[in-house]
């Protein structure tokens, strides 16, 4: 039953991680019991060695905060708040809602004004929106260093959990150099689950601004000397990530090849197509009755929904000729239209070219494609309007991407051989984003090659290109 071996391919458009898990397990069995030759072992080994080398050469602590004067270090302390944990610090009051983000100062502090700069109304609360998990029964202490103008200042800490809000008066310690340190403690109760920190309210005194920095959330009844929180994955975590990625990829290739040889390309193509049709149905169910919103299907976000469909269309086109490729192109167009992803629209052009090249050009094909494009135009005209913004340099999304890419390029230029370390871009961007950035935070680069250059340098990029160059060569 060759079609039975094609069933794992149904998972590929729906949940790529599930597909990878299934075929990687089969790949492990193949390596253990069948002793089949692995054609991609050397490219994956090169990928792993170059990637691991890049991570071993990245210095620890490449991101962080300036050293805090008049404070020691406590290696026994685990600070749950990372160095970038105050970048979203802001004031709040009920009429205005959240105020603008605090202004980061050169010495690692963040300045928050007493009143909203636009309305002049005083803030009733100053907080970061980040949350941290709690364990029932543990005593947690949140603390920070601060300075201010005026003669008097007082406030309470607000321990906001899923169970409610609990105020605790702040204890303030005076330090040399005009610094102060405030702290308060709270014991986690059943149902709390997570804590929002830093969070203060009941603001009192004659001050007009407060500089807050070096925040700490730790387990214990009193604050210990400040220790920077974890900025990102450590060296050996990064090495493990790269090694695990290489091993998982090798097992996926082995398992997928094993299944593909038994199902044949045509049945595998029908399996991918079936998964794509199911995903299209999920998207249509999410879209009804409101067709204005962008749809994510079973993916994490609309962009992944659209990009995954494009990859499925291309895969079906490579595995088969004729009707499967045409149906995949039609179904993929529907998914891309629902996702409203500009990159997916552009990638879909590659699916059209591949299908025409594999099936041979016919005028009926051209009419079918033009008819589909016309139907999409009347079905979701906003999608084509959004696609046109790709060429608009003033579109906010394009400008934000350029800002993010500029920061990524700066990271690469600082360490061109190794990059700043896998998983380190979020912190790096927070520290190097331009003033008044369109996106105050960026968790990733929005460009695969720039991401590799920024986080793994030339070594990581060479490993990646070597691996996929071998894949393309083998497919040819």
Tab-separated table of C-alpha atoms in Angstrom:
chain	number	residue	atom	x	y	z
A	1	UNK	CA	0.000	0.000	0.000
A	2	UNK	CA	2.159	2.905	-1.203
A	3	UNK	CA	-0.536	5.409	-0.252
A	4	UNK	CA	-0.204	4.313	3.389
A	5	UNK	CA	3.411	5.453	3.422
A	6	UNK	CA	2.280	8.864	2.132
A	7	UNK	CA	0.135	9.581	5.218
A	8	UNK	CA	2.930	11.383	7.137
A	9	UNK	CA	3.084	13.934	4.311
A	10	UNK	CA	-0.472	15.030	5.163
A	11	UNK	CA	0.964	16.518	8.370
A	12	UNK	CA	3.536	18.657	6.575
A	13	UNK	CA	1.277	21.626	5.633
A	14	UNK	CA	-0.724	21.360	8.871
A	15	UNK	CA	1.923	21.003	11.575
A	16	UNK	CA	5.502	20.836	10.217
A	17	UNK	CA	6.834	20.101	13.716
A	18	UNK	CA	4.606	17.011	13.984
A	19	UNK	CA	5.722	15.849	10.556
A	20	UNK	CA	9.354	16.345	11.586
A	21	UNK	CA	8.789	14.344	14.771
A	22	UNK	CA	7.198	11.416	12.929
A	23	UNK	CA	9.749	11.131	10.140
A	24	UNK	CA	12.688	11.834	12.492
A	25	UNK	CA	11.556	8.860	14.587
A	26	UNK	CA	11.432	6.747	11.439
A	27	UNK	CA	14.844	8.102	10.478
A	28	UNK	CA	16.279	7.046	13.830
A	29	UNK	CA	14.880	3.534	13.315
A	30	UNK	CA	16.395	3.437	9.841
A	31	UNK	CA	19.816	4.391	11.176
A	32	UNK	CA	19.614	1.883	14.015
A	33	UNK	CA	18.287	-1.182	12.215
A	34	UNK	CA	18.624	-0.833	8.456
A	35	UNK	CA	22.108	0.685	8.258
A	36	UNK	CA	21.205	2.586	5.100
A	37	UNK	CA	23.724	4.973	3.618
A	38	UNK	CA	23.143	8.634	4.464
A	39	UNK	CA	23.812	10.810	1.467
A	40	UNK	CA	23.505	14.031	3.481
A	41	UNK	CA	25.692	13.078	6.430
A	42	UNK	CA	28.681	15.144	5.307
A	43	UNK	CA	26.753	18.375	4.565
A	44	UNK	CA	25.016	18.112	7.932
A	45	UNK	CA	28.339	17.452	9.649
A	46	UNK	CA	29.805	20.553	7.985
A	47	UNK	CA	26.726	22.541	8.997
A	48	UNK	CA	27.089	21.398	12.614
A	49	UNK	CA	30.847	22.004	12.858
A	50	UNK	CA	30.734	25.512	11.403
A	51	UNK	CA	27.679	26.464	13.486
A	52	UNK	CA	29.134	25.099	16.712
A	53	UNK	CA	32.435	26.868	16.032
A	54	UNK	CA	30.595	30.166	15.610
A	55	UNK	CA	28.858	29.750	18.978
A	56	UNK	CA	31.972	28.647	20.857
A	57	UNK	CA	33.841	31.733	19.689
A	58	UNK	CA	31.117	34.185	20.766
A	59	UNK	CA	32.195	35.821	24.061
A	60	UNK	CA	29.834	35.393	26.981
A	61	UNK	CA	27.982	38.488	28.081
A	62	UNK	CA	28.018	40.175	24.700
A	63	UNK	CA	24.727	41.772	25.707
A	64	UNK	CA	24.089	43.211	29.100
A	65	UNK	CA	23.904	46.423	31.099
A	66	UNK	CA	26.561	48.851	32.321
A	67	UNK	CA	28.104	47.958	35.683
A	68	UNK	CA	26.125	49.318	38.607
A	69	UNK	CA	28.102	51.555	40.969
A	70	UNK	CA	28.098	50.767	44.679
A	71	UNK	CA	26.682	47.256	44.240
A	72	UNK	CA	28.289	43.853	44.416
A	73	UNK	CA	27.601	40.711	42.443
A	74	UNK	CA	25.925	37.641	43.898
A	75	UNK	CA	26.507	34.549	41.753
A	76	UNK	CA	24.137	32.602	44.019
A	77	UNK	CA	21.227	34.857	43.024
A	78	UNK	CA	18.981	33.994	40.095
A	79	UNK	CA	17.515	37.206	38.762
A	80	UNK	CA	14.362	36.400	36.801
A	81	UNK	CA	14.329	39.802	35.087
A	82	UNK	CA	16.629	39.894	32.021
A	83	UNK	CA	18.740	42.961	31.221
A	84	UNK	CA	16.098	44.105	28.731
A	85	UNK	CA	13.264	43.624	31.236
A	86	UNK	CA	12.644	47.361	31.690
A	87	UNK	CA	12.614	48.431	28.051
A	88	UNK	CA	8.811	48.580	28.086
A	89	UNK	CA	8.611	50.524	31.377
A	90	UNK	CA	5.840	53.130	31.225
A	91	UNK	CA	3.403	55.130	33.302
A	92	UNK	CA	-0.333	54.471	33.408
A	93	UNK	CA	-3.505	56.176	34.509
A	94	UNK	CA	-7.131	55.318	33.929
A	95	UNK	CA	-8.123	58.212	31.602
A	96	UNK	CA	-5.081	57.917	29.293
A	97	UNK	CA	-4.130	54.269	29.572
A	98	UNK	CA	-0.458	53.381	29.013
A	99	UNK	CA	1.885	56.315	28.629
A	100	UNK	CA	4.952	56.437	26.358
A	101	UNK	CA	7.869	54.146	27.065
A	102	UNK	CA	10.492	55.321	29.499
A	103	UNK	CA	13.585	56.989	28.034
A	104	UNK	CA	16.677	54.849	28.346
A	105	UNK	CA	19.693	56.689	29.758
A	106	UNK	CA	23.329	55.947	29.021
A	107	UNK	CA	24.059	54.482	32.471
A	108	UNK	CA	21.409	51.768	32.287
A	109	UNK	CA	18.542	53.660	33.978
A	110	UNK	CA	15.134	54.451	32.464
A	111	UNK	CA	13.498	57.825	33.071
A	112	UNK	CA	9.753	57.963	33.708
A	113	UNK	CA	7.957	61.278	34.214
A	114	UNK	CA	5.396	61.806	36.946
A	115	UNK	CA	2.737	63.057	34.526
A	116	UNK	CA	1.661	62.028	31.049
A	117	UNK	CA	3.669	64.252	28.657
A	118	UNK	CA	0.712	64.739	26.298
A	119	UNK	CA	-2.184	65.281	28.732
A	120	UNK	CA	-0.411	66.517	31.868
A	121	UNK	CA	-2.407	64.116	34.015
A	122	UNK	CA	-0.383	62.374	36.735
A	123	UNK	CA	0.331	58.685	36.396
A	124	UNK	CA	-1.127	56.441	39.063
A	125	UNK	CA	1.120	53.483	38.260
A	126	UNK	CA	4.549	52.783	36.727
A	127	UNK	CA	5.051	49.299	35.390
A	128	UNK	CA	6.581	46.862	32.947
A	129	UNK	CA	4.177	44.471	31.249
A	130	UNK	CA	6.525	41.483	31.425
A	131	UNK	CA	5.376	38.529	33.552
A	132	UNK	CA	7.300	35.766	35.293
A	133	UNK	CA	6.089	32.353	36.493
A	134	UNK	CA	5.603	31.739	40.226
A	135	UNK	CA	5.792	28.642	42.422
A	136	UNK	CA	3.227	28.362	45.167
A	137	UNK	CA	4.700	28.902	48.649
A	138	UNK	CA	7.869	30.664	47.454
A	139	UNK	CA	8.591	34.189	48.714
A	140	UNK	CA	9.489	36.576	45.874
A	141	UNK	CA	11.240	39.912	46.240
A	142	UNK	CA	11.207	42.540	43.522
A	143	UNK	CA	13.650	45.427	43.760
A	144	UNK	CA	15.259	48.162	41.704
A	145	UNK	CA	17.680	51.057	42.051
A	146	UNK	CA	16.408	54.563	41.433
A	147	UNK	CA	17.028	58.275	41.748
A	148	UNK	CA	14.710	61.260	41.416
A	149	UNK	CA	14.351	64.994	41.657
A	150	UNK	CA	12.452	66.746	44.457
A	151	UNK	CA	12.813	66.256	48.207
A	152	UNK	CA	10.427	63.394	48.927
A	153	UNK	CA	9.233	60.241	47.224
A	154	UNK	CA	7.174	57.246	48.334
A	155	UNK	CA	5.273	54.439	46.627
A	156	UNK	CA	4.050	50.860	47.048
A	157	UNK	CA	4.883	47.748	45.074
A	158	UNK	CA	1.961	46.107	43.313
A	159	UNK	CA	2.193	42.321	43.039
A	160	UNK	CA	-0.153	41.620	40.136
A	161	UNK	CA	-0.870	37.922	39.572
A	162	UNK	CA	-3.631	35.931	37.902
A	163	UNK	CA	-5.379	35.854	41.272
A	164	UNK	CA	-5.503	39.615	41.706
A	165	UNK	CA	-3.483	42.689	42.734
A	166	UNK	CA	-1.768	42.928	46.118
A	167	UNK	CA	-0.079	46.096	47.326
A	168	UNK	CA	2.969	46.007	49.593
A	169	UNK	CA	4.636	49.186	50.948
A	170	UNK	CA	8.091	49.737	49.463
A	171	UNK	CA	11.129	49.644	51.712
A	172	UNK	CA	13.719	52.167	50.548
A	173	UNK	CA	17.446	52.015	51.257
A	174	UNK	CA	19.684	55.039	50.701
A	175	UNK	CA	22.978	54.416	48.917
A	176	UNK	CA	26.052	56.559	48.228
A	177	UNK	CA	26.017	58.780	45.165
A	178	UNK	CA	22.384	59.797	45.431
A	179	UNK	CA	21.082	56.312	44.587
A	180	UNK	CA	18.312	54.520	46.413
A	181	UNK	CA	17.056	50.963	46.298
A	182	UNK	CA	13.432	49.948	46.794
A	183	UNK	CA	12.151	46.455	47.463
A	184	UNK	CA	9.136	44.478	48.684
A	185	UNK	CA	8.305	40.794	49.117
A	186	UNK	CA	5.283	38.593	48.536
A	187	UNK	CA	4.545	34.896	49.086
A	188	UNK	CA	2.938	33.156	46.096
A	189	UNK	CA	-0.484	31.652	46.774
A	190	UNK	CA	-2.451	28.960	44.888
A	191	UNK	CA	-3.845	30.463	41.691
A	192	UNK	CA	-1.227	33.215	41.341
A	193	UNK	CA	0.678	31.407	38.542
A	194	UNK	CA	2.573	34.482	37.253
A	195	UNK	CA	3.727	37.891	38.452
A	196	UNK	CA	3.985	41.193	36.592
A	197	UNK	CA	7.160	43.057	37.503
A	198	UNK	CA	8.362	45.764	37.952
A	199	UNK	CA	5.094	47.399	39.098
A	200	UNK	CA	4.629	50.308	41.544
A	201	UNK	CA	1.613	52.465	42.418
A	202	UNK	CA	0.274	54.882	45.043
A	203	UNK	CA	2.929	57.376	43.934
A	204	UNK	CA	3.596	60.138	46.472
A	205	UNK	CA	6.020	63.018	47.006
A	206	UNK	CA	7.071	66.172	45.151
A	207	UNK	CA	9.191	64.567	42.439
A	208	UNK	CA	8.624	65.092	38.694
A	209	UNK	CA	10.699	62.218	37.292
A	210	UNK	CA	12.197	58.952	38.465
A	211	UNK	CA	15.137	57.052	36.973
A	212	UNK	CA	14.626	53.300	37.458
A	213	UNK	CA	17.209	50.643	36.663
A	214	UNK	CA	18.839	47.327	37.545
A	215	UNK	CA	15.602	45.584	38.404
A	216	UNK	CA	15.654	42.240	40.163
A	217	UNK	CA	13.053	39.570	40.879
A	218	UNK	CA	14.359	36.731	43.012
A	219	UNK	CA	13.272	34.013	45.392
A	220	UNK	CA	13.860	35.061	48.969
A	221	UNK	CA	12.521	37.349	51.695
A	222	UNK	CA	15.053	40.152	51.076
A	223	UNK	CA	16.969	41.591	48.104
A	224	UNK	CA	20.491	40.381	47.432
A	225	UNK	CA	23.185	42.362	45.595
A	226	UNK	CA	22.190	42.985	42.007
A	227	UNK	CA	23.045	40.260	39.523
A	228	UNK	CA	22.134	40.699	35.824
A	229	UNK	CA	19.411	38.367	34.654
A	230	UNK	CA	19.909	35.992	31.790
A	231	UNK	CA	20.192	37.952	28.541
A	232	UNK	CA	19.827	34.972	26.225
A	233	UNK	CA	21.008	31.416	25.702
A	234	UNK	CA	24.407	30.628	27.213
A	235	UNK	CA	27.313	29.312	25.177
A	236	UNK	CA	26.557	25.629	25.711
A	237	UNK	CA	22.841	26.151	25.153
A	238	UNK	CA	23.675	27.732	21.795
A	239	UNK	CA	26.002	24.859	20.947
A	240	UNK	CA	23.287	22.382	21.907
A	241	UNK	CA	20.765	24.224	19.752
A	242	UNK	CA	23.024	24.047	16.707
A	243	UNK	CA	23.933	20.405	17.268
A	244	UNK	CA	20.287	19.475	17.906
A	245	UNK	CA	19.175	21.300	14.755
A	246	UNK	CA	21.743	19.419	12.672
A	247	UNK	CA	20.834	16.058	14.191
A	248	UNK	CA	17.090	16.637	13.828
A	249	UNK	CA	17.556	17.736	10.227
A	250	UNK	CA	19.604	14.644	9.414
A	251	UNK	CA	17.003	12.345	10.974
A	252	UNK	CA	14.184	14.125	9.117
A	253	UNK	CA	16.001	13.709	5.816
A	254	UNK	CA	16.648	10.033	6.533
A	255	UNK	CA	13.056	9.356	7.603
A	256	UNK	CA	11.470	11.379	4.802
A	257	UNK	CA	13.669	9.650	2.227
A	258	UNK	CA	12.707	6.258	3.633
A	259	UNK	CA	8.983	7.083	3.421
A	260	UNK	CA	9.276	8.739	0.011
A	261	UNK	CA	10.981	5.703	-1.537
A	262	UNK	CA	8.064	3.528	-0.445
A	263	UNK	CA	5.217	5.867	-1.302
A	264	UNK	CA	6.571	7.235	-4.548
A	265	UNK	CA	6.548	10.883	-5.548
A	266	UNK	CA	2.962	10.921	-6.806
A	267	UNK	CA	1.394	9.552	-3.607
A	268	UNK	CA	3.600	11.845	-1.503
A	269	UNK	CA	2.385	14.793	-3.597
A	270	UNK	CA	-1.253	13.785	-3.013
A	271	UNK	CA	-0.505	13.551	0.724
A	272	UNK	CA	0.903	17.086	0.847
A	273	UNK	CA	-2.032	18.305	-1.259
A	274	UNK	CA	-4.545	16.710	1.131
A	275	UNK	CA	-2.903	18.444	4.085
A	276	UNK	CA	-2.945	21.740	2.195
A	277	UNK	CA	-6.656	21.374	1.425
A	278	UNK	CA	-7.393	20.629	5.083
A	279	UNK	CA	-5.429	23.717	6.120
A	280	UNK	CA	-7.355	25.795	3.592
A	281	UNK	CA	-10.591	24.508	5.116
A	282	UNK	CA	-9.414	25.443	8.612
A	283	UNK	CA	-8.596	28.941	7.374
A	284	UNK	CA	-11.996	29.352	5.704
A	285	UNK	CA	-13.712	28.273	8.919
A	286	UNK	CA	-11.730	30.890	10.849
A	287	UNK	CA	-12.510	33.578	8.271
A	288	UNK	CA	-16.269	33.070	8.260
A	289	UNK	CA	-18.148	35.363	8.605
A	290	UNK	CA	-15.548	38.155	8.929
A	291	UNK	CA	-13.311	38.156	5.855
A	292	UNK	CA	-11.465	41.341	6.831
A	293	UNK	CA	-9.031	39.857	9.320
A	294	UNK	CA	-5.816	38.016	8.466
A	295	UNK	CA	-6.042	34.259	9.064
A	296	UNK	CA	-3.406	32.046	10.688
A	297	UNK	CA	-4.953	28.575	10.305
A	298	UNK	CA	-3.105	26.130	12.552
A	299	UNK	CA	0.107	28.171	12.231
A	300	UNK	CA	1.525	30.595	14.779
A	301	UNK	CA	0.756	33.677	12.687
A	302	UNK	CA	-0.613	34.633	9.239
A	303	UNK	CA	2.843	34.991	7.681
A	304	UNK	CA	3.734	31.396	8.586
A	305	UNK	CA	0.338	30.273	7.305
A	306	UNK	CA	0.999	31.806	3.895
A	307	UNK	CA	4.673	30.852	3.709
A	308	UNK	CA	3.899	27.250	4.642
A	309	UNK	CA	1.355	27.060	1.839
A	310	UNK	CA	3.915	28.311	-0.663
A	311	UNK	CA	6.419	25.674	0.471
A	312	UNK	CA	3.737	22.999	0.094
A	313	UNK	CA	2.895	24.200	-3.431
A	314	UNK	CA	6.557	24.044	-4.422
A	315	UNK	CA	6.987	20.598	-2.884
A	316	UNK	CA	3.972	19.192	-4.737
A	317	UNK	CA	5.343	20.705	-7.935
A	318	UNK	CA	8.669	18.972	-7.409
A	319	UNK	CA	7.133	15.604	-6.542
A	320	UNK	CA	4.663	15.347	-9.411
A	321	UNK	CA	3.431	16.745	-12.683
A	322	UNK	CA	-0.018	17.700	-13.892
A	323	UNK	CA	-3.128	17.785	-11.741
A	324	UNK	CA	-1.590	17.579	-8.234
A	325	UNK	CA	0.543	20.624	-8.971
A	326	UNK	CA	-2.395	22.558	-10.401
A	327	UNK	CA	-4.675	21.747	-7.471
A	328	UNK	CA	-1.903	22.626	-5.023
A	329	UNK	CA	-1.449	25.957	-6.774
A	330	UNK	CA	-5.175	26.716	-6.483
A	331	UNK	CA	-5.378	25.642	-2.826
A	332	UNK	CA	-2.152	27.467	-1.990
A	333	UNK	CA	-3.508	30.642	-3.586
A	334	UNK	CA	-6.534	30.433	-1.295
A	335	UNK	CA	-4.350	30.035	1.796
A	336	UNK	CA	-2.100	32.930	0.763
A	337	UNK	CA	-5.162	35.112	0.153
A	338	UNK	CA	-6.464	34.295	3.636
A	339	UNK	CA	-3.069	34.961	5.232
A	340	UNK	CA	-2.680	38.283	3.386
A	341	UNK	CA	1.096	37.782	3.567
A	342	UNK	CA	2.992	39.946	1.106
A	343	UNK	CA	6.029	37.660	1.069
A	344	UNK	CA	3.792	34.650	0.445
A	345	UNK	CA	2.160	36.391	-2.525
A	346	UNK	CA	5.568	36.953	-4.064
A	347	UNK	CA	6.681	33.405	-3.272
A	348	UNK	CA	3.578	32.039	-4.948
A	349	UNK	CA	4.908	33.342	-8.258
A	350	UNK	CA	7.653	30.740	-7.927
A	351	UNK	CA	4.963	28.080	-7.612
A	352	UNK	CA	3.366	29.279	-10.869
A	353	UNK	CA	6.702	29.186	-12.702
A	354	UNK	CA	7.548	25.736	-11.344
A	355	UNK	CA	4.169	24.284	-12.271
A	356	UNK	CA	4.314	25.671	-15.803
A	357	UNK	CA	7.895	24.400	-16.204
A	358	UNK	CA	6.986	20.925	-14.959
A	359	UNK	CA	3.682	20.577	-16.793
A	360	UNK	CA	4.530	22.314	-20.034
A	361	UNK	CA	2.986	25.567	-21.150
A	362	UNK	CA	-0.547	25.537	-22.553
A	363	UNK	CA	-2.893	28.412	-23.281
A	364	UNK	CA	-5.509	26.739	-21.120
A	365	UNK	CA	-3.097	26.904	-18.208
A	366	UNK	CA	-2.569	30.616	-18.739
A	367	UNK	CA	-6.303	31.282	-18.904
A	368	UNK	CA	-6.827	29.265	-15.721
A	369	UNK	CA	-4.165	31.225	-13.860
A	370	UNK	CA	-5.517	34.575	-15.088
A	371	UNK	CA	-9.038	33.528	-14.144
A	372	UNK	CA	-7.869	32.562	-10.659
A	373	UNK	CA	-6.072	35.883	-10.238
A	374	UNK	CA	-9.210	37.741	-11.339
A	375	UNK	CA	-11.340	35.778	-8.869
A	376	UNK	CA	-8.931	36.558	-6.056
A	377	UNK	CA	-9.004	40.215	-7.012
A	378	UNK	CA	-12.769	40.404	-6.545
A	379	UNK	CA	-12.747	38.074	-3.538
A	380	UNK	CA	-10.093	39.787	-1.461
A	381	UNK	CA	-9.130	43.090	-3.118
A	382	UNK	CA	-7.509	44.283	0.101
A	383	UNK	CA	-4.903	41.544	-0.308
A	384	UNK	CA	-3.716	42.945	-3.615
A	385	UNK	CA	-3.781	46.452	-2.187
A	386	UNK	CA	-1.550	45.298	0.656
A	387	UNK	CA	0.734	43.495	-1.782
A	388	UNK	CA	1.216	46.773	-3.656
A	389	UNK	CA	2.699	48.304	-0.498
A	390	UNK	CA	5.813	46.142	-1.035
A	391	UNK	CA	6.996	48.847	-3.440
A	392	UNK	CA	6.021	51.767	-1.171
A	393	UNK	CA	9.106	52.963	0.759
A	394	UNK	CA	6.957	55.002	3.138
A	395	UNK	CA	4.772	52.086	4.252
A	396	UNK	CA	5.299	51.657	8.009
A	397	UNK	CA	5.995	47.918	7.784
A	398	UNK	CA	8.670	48.466	5.136
A	399	UNK	CA	10.324	51.196	7.191
A	400	UNK	CA	10.299	49.037	10.309
A	401	UNK	CA	11.902	46.158	8.396
A	402	UNK	CA	14.642	48.493	7.163
A	403	UNK	CA	15.304	49.600	10.746
A	404	UNK	CA	15.479	46.004	11.960
A	405	UNK	CA	17.743	44.980	9.077
A	406	UNK	CA	20.014	47.924	9.813
A	407	UNK	CA	20.439	46.782	13.421
A	408	UNK	CA	21.077	43.202	12.253
A	409	UNK	CA	23.735	44.412	9.809
A	410	UNK	CA	25.384	46.396	12.596
A	411	UNK	CA	25.475	43.243	14.738
A	412	UNK	CA	27.142	41.362	11.880
A	413	UNK	CA	29.731	44.102	11.331
A	414	UNK	CA	30.615	44.065	15.022
A	415	UNK	CA	31.384	40.333	14.925
A	416	UNK	CA	31.468	39.236	11.267
A	417	UNK	CA	32.954	35.797	11.911
A	418	UNK	CA	30.707	34.571	14.729
A	419	UNK	CA	27.773	36.960	15.062
A	420	UNK	CA	26.353	37.840	18.464
A	421	UNK	CA	25.085	34.343	19.301
A	422	UNK	CA	21.941	32.397	18.466
A	423	UNK	CA	18.961	33.890	20.282
A	424	UNK	CA	20.753	37.144	21.073
A	425	UNK	CA	19.142	39.482	18.557
A	426	UNK	CA	16.166	40.478	20.697
A	427	UNK	CA	18.370	41.933	23.410
A	428	UNK	CA	20.783	43.432	20.880
A	429	UNK	CA	17.935	45.192	19.089
A	430	UNK	CA	16.596	46.659	22.318
A	431	UNK	CA	20.021	48.118	23.022
A	432	UNK	CA	20.766	49.375	19.497
A	433	UNK	CA	17.410	50.265	17.950
A	434	UNK	CA	17.278	53.807	16.527
A	435	UNK	CA	15.531	56.494	18.582
A	436	UNK	CA	11.751	56.426	18.162
A	437	UNK	CA	11.934	53.097	16.340
A	438	UNK	CA	8.704	52.045	14.642
A	439	UNK	CA	8.956	48.662	16.377
A	440	UNK	CA	10.346	49.214	19.888
A	441	UNK	CA	11.013	45.471	20.211
A	442	UNK	CA	11.948	42.872	17.605
A	443	UNK	CA	12.168	39.191	18.446
A	444	UNK	CA	13.683	38.240	15.083
A	445	UNK	CA	15.253	39.812	12.001
A	446	UNK	CA	12.491	39.082	9.435
A	447	UNK	CA	15.175	37.869	7.020
A	448	UNK	CA	16.774	34.419	7.185
A	449	UNK	CA	20.169	35.318	5.748
A	450	UNK	CA	20.546	38.501	7.792
A	451	UNK	CA	19.476	36.569	10.875
A	452	UNK	CA	22.226	34.010	10.306
A	453	UNK	CA	24.800	36.722	9.718
A	454	UNK	CA	23.749	38.628	12.845
A	455	UNK	CA	23.569	35.647	15.209
A	456	UNK	CA	26.055	33.164	13.679
A	457	UNK	CA	28.269	35.266	11.414
A	458	UNK	CA	30.008	34.047	8.294
A	459	UNK	CA	30.706	30.663	9.858
A	460	UNK	CA	27.031	29.946	10.426
A	461	UNK	CA	26.010	31.261	7.006
A	462	UNK	CA	28.638	29.124	5.253
A	463	UNK	CA	27.386	26.039	7.082
A	464	UNK	CA	23.803	26.820	6.068
A	465	UNK	CA	24.700	27.499	2.419
A	466	UNK	CA	26.835	24.361	2.260
A	467	UNK	CA	23.966	22.226	3.536
A	468	UNK	CA	21.306	23.606	1.229
A	469	UNK	CA	23.713	23.740	-1.683
A	470	UNK	CA	24.119	19.980	-1.273
A	471	UNK	CA	20.330	19.558	-1.132
A	472	UNK	CA	19.826	21.563	-4.362
A	473	UNK	CA	22.665	19.683	-6.067
A	474	UNK	CA	21.152	16.337	-5.099
A	475	UNK	CA	17.702	17.402	-6.334
A	476	UNK	CA	19.221	18.388	-9.678
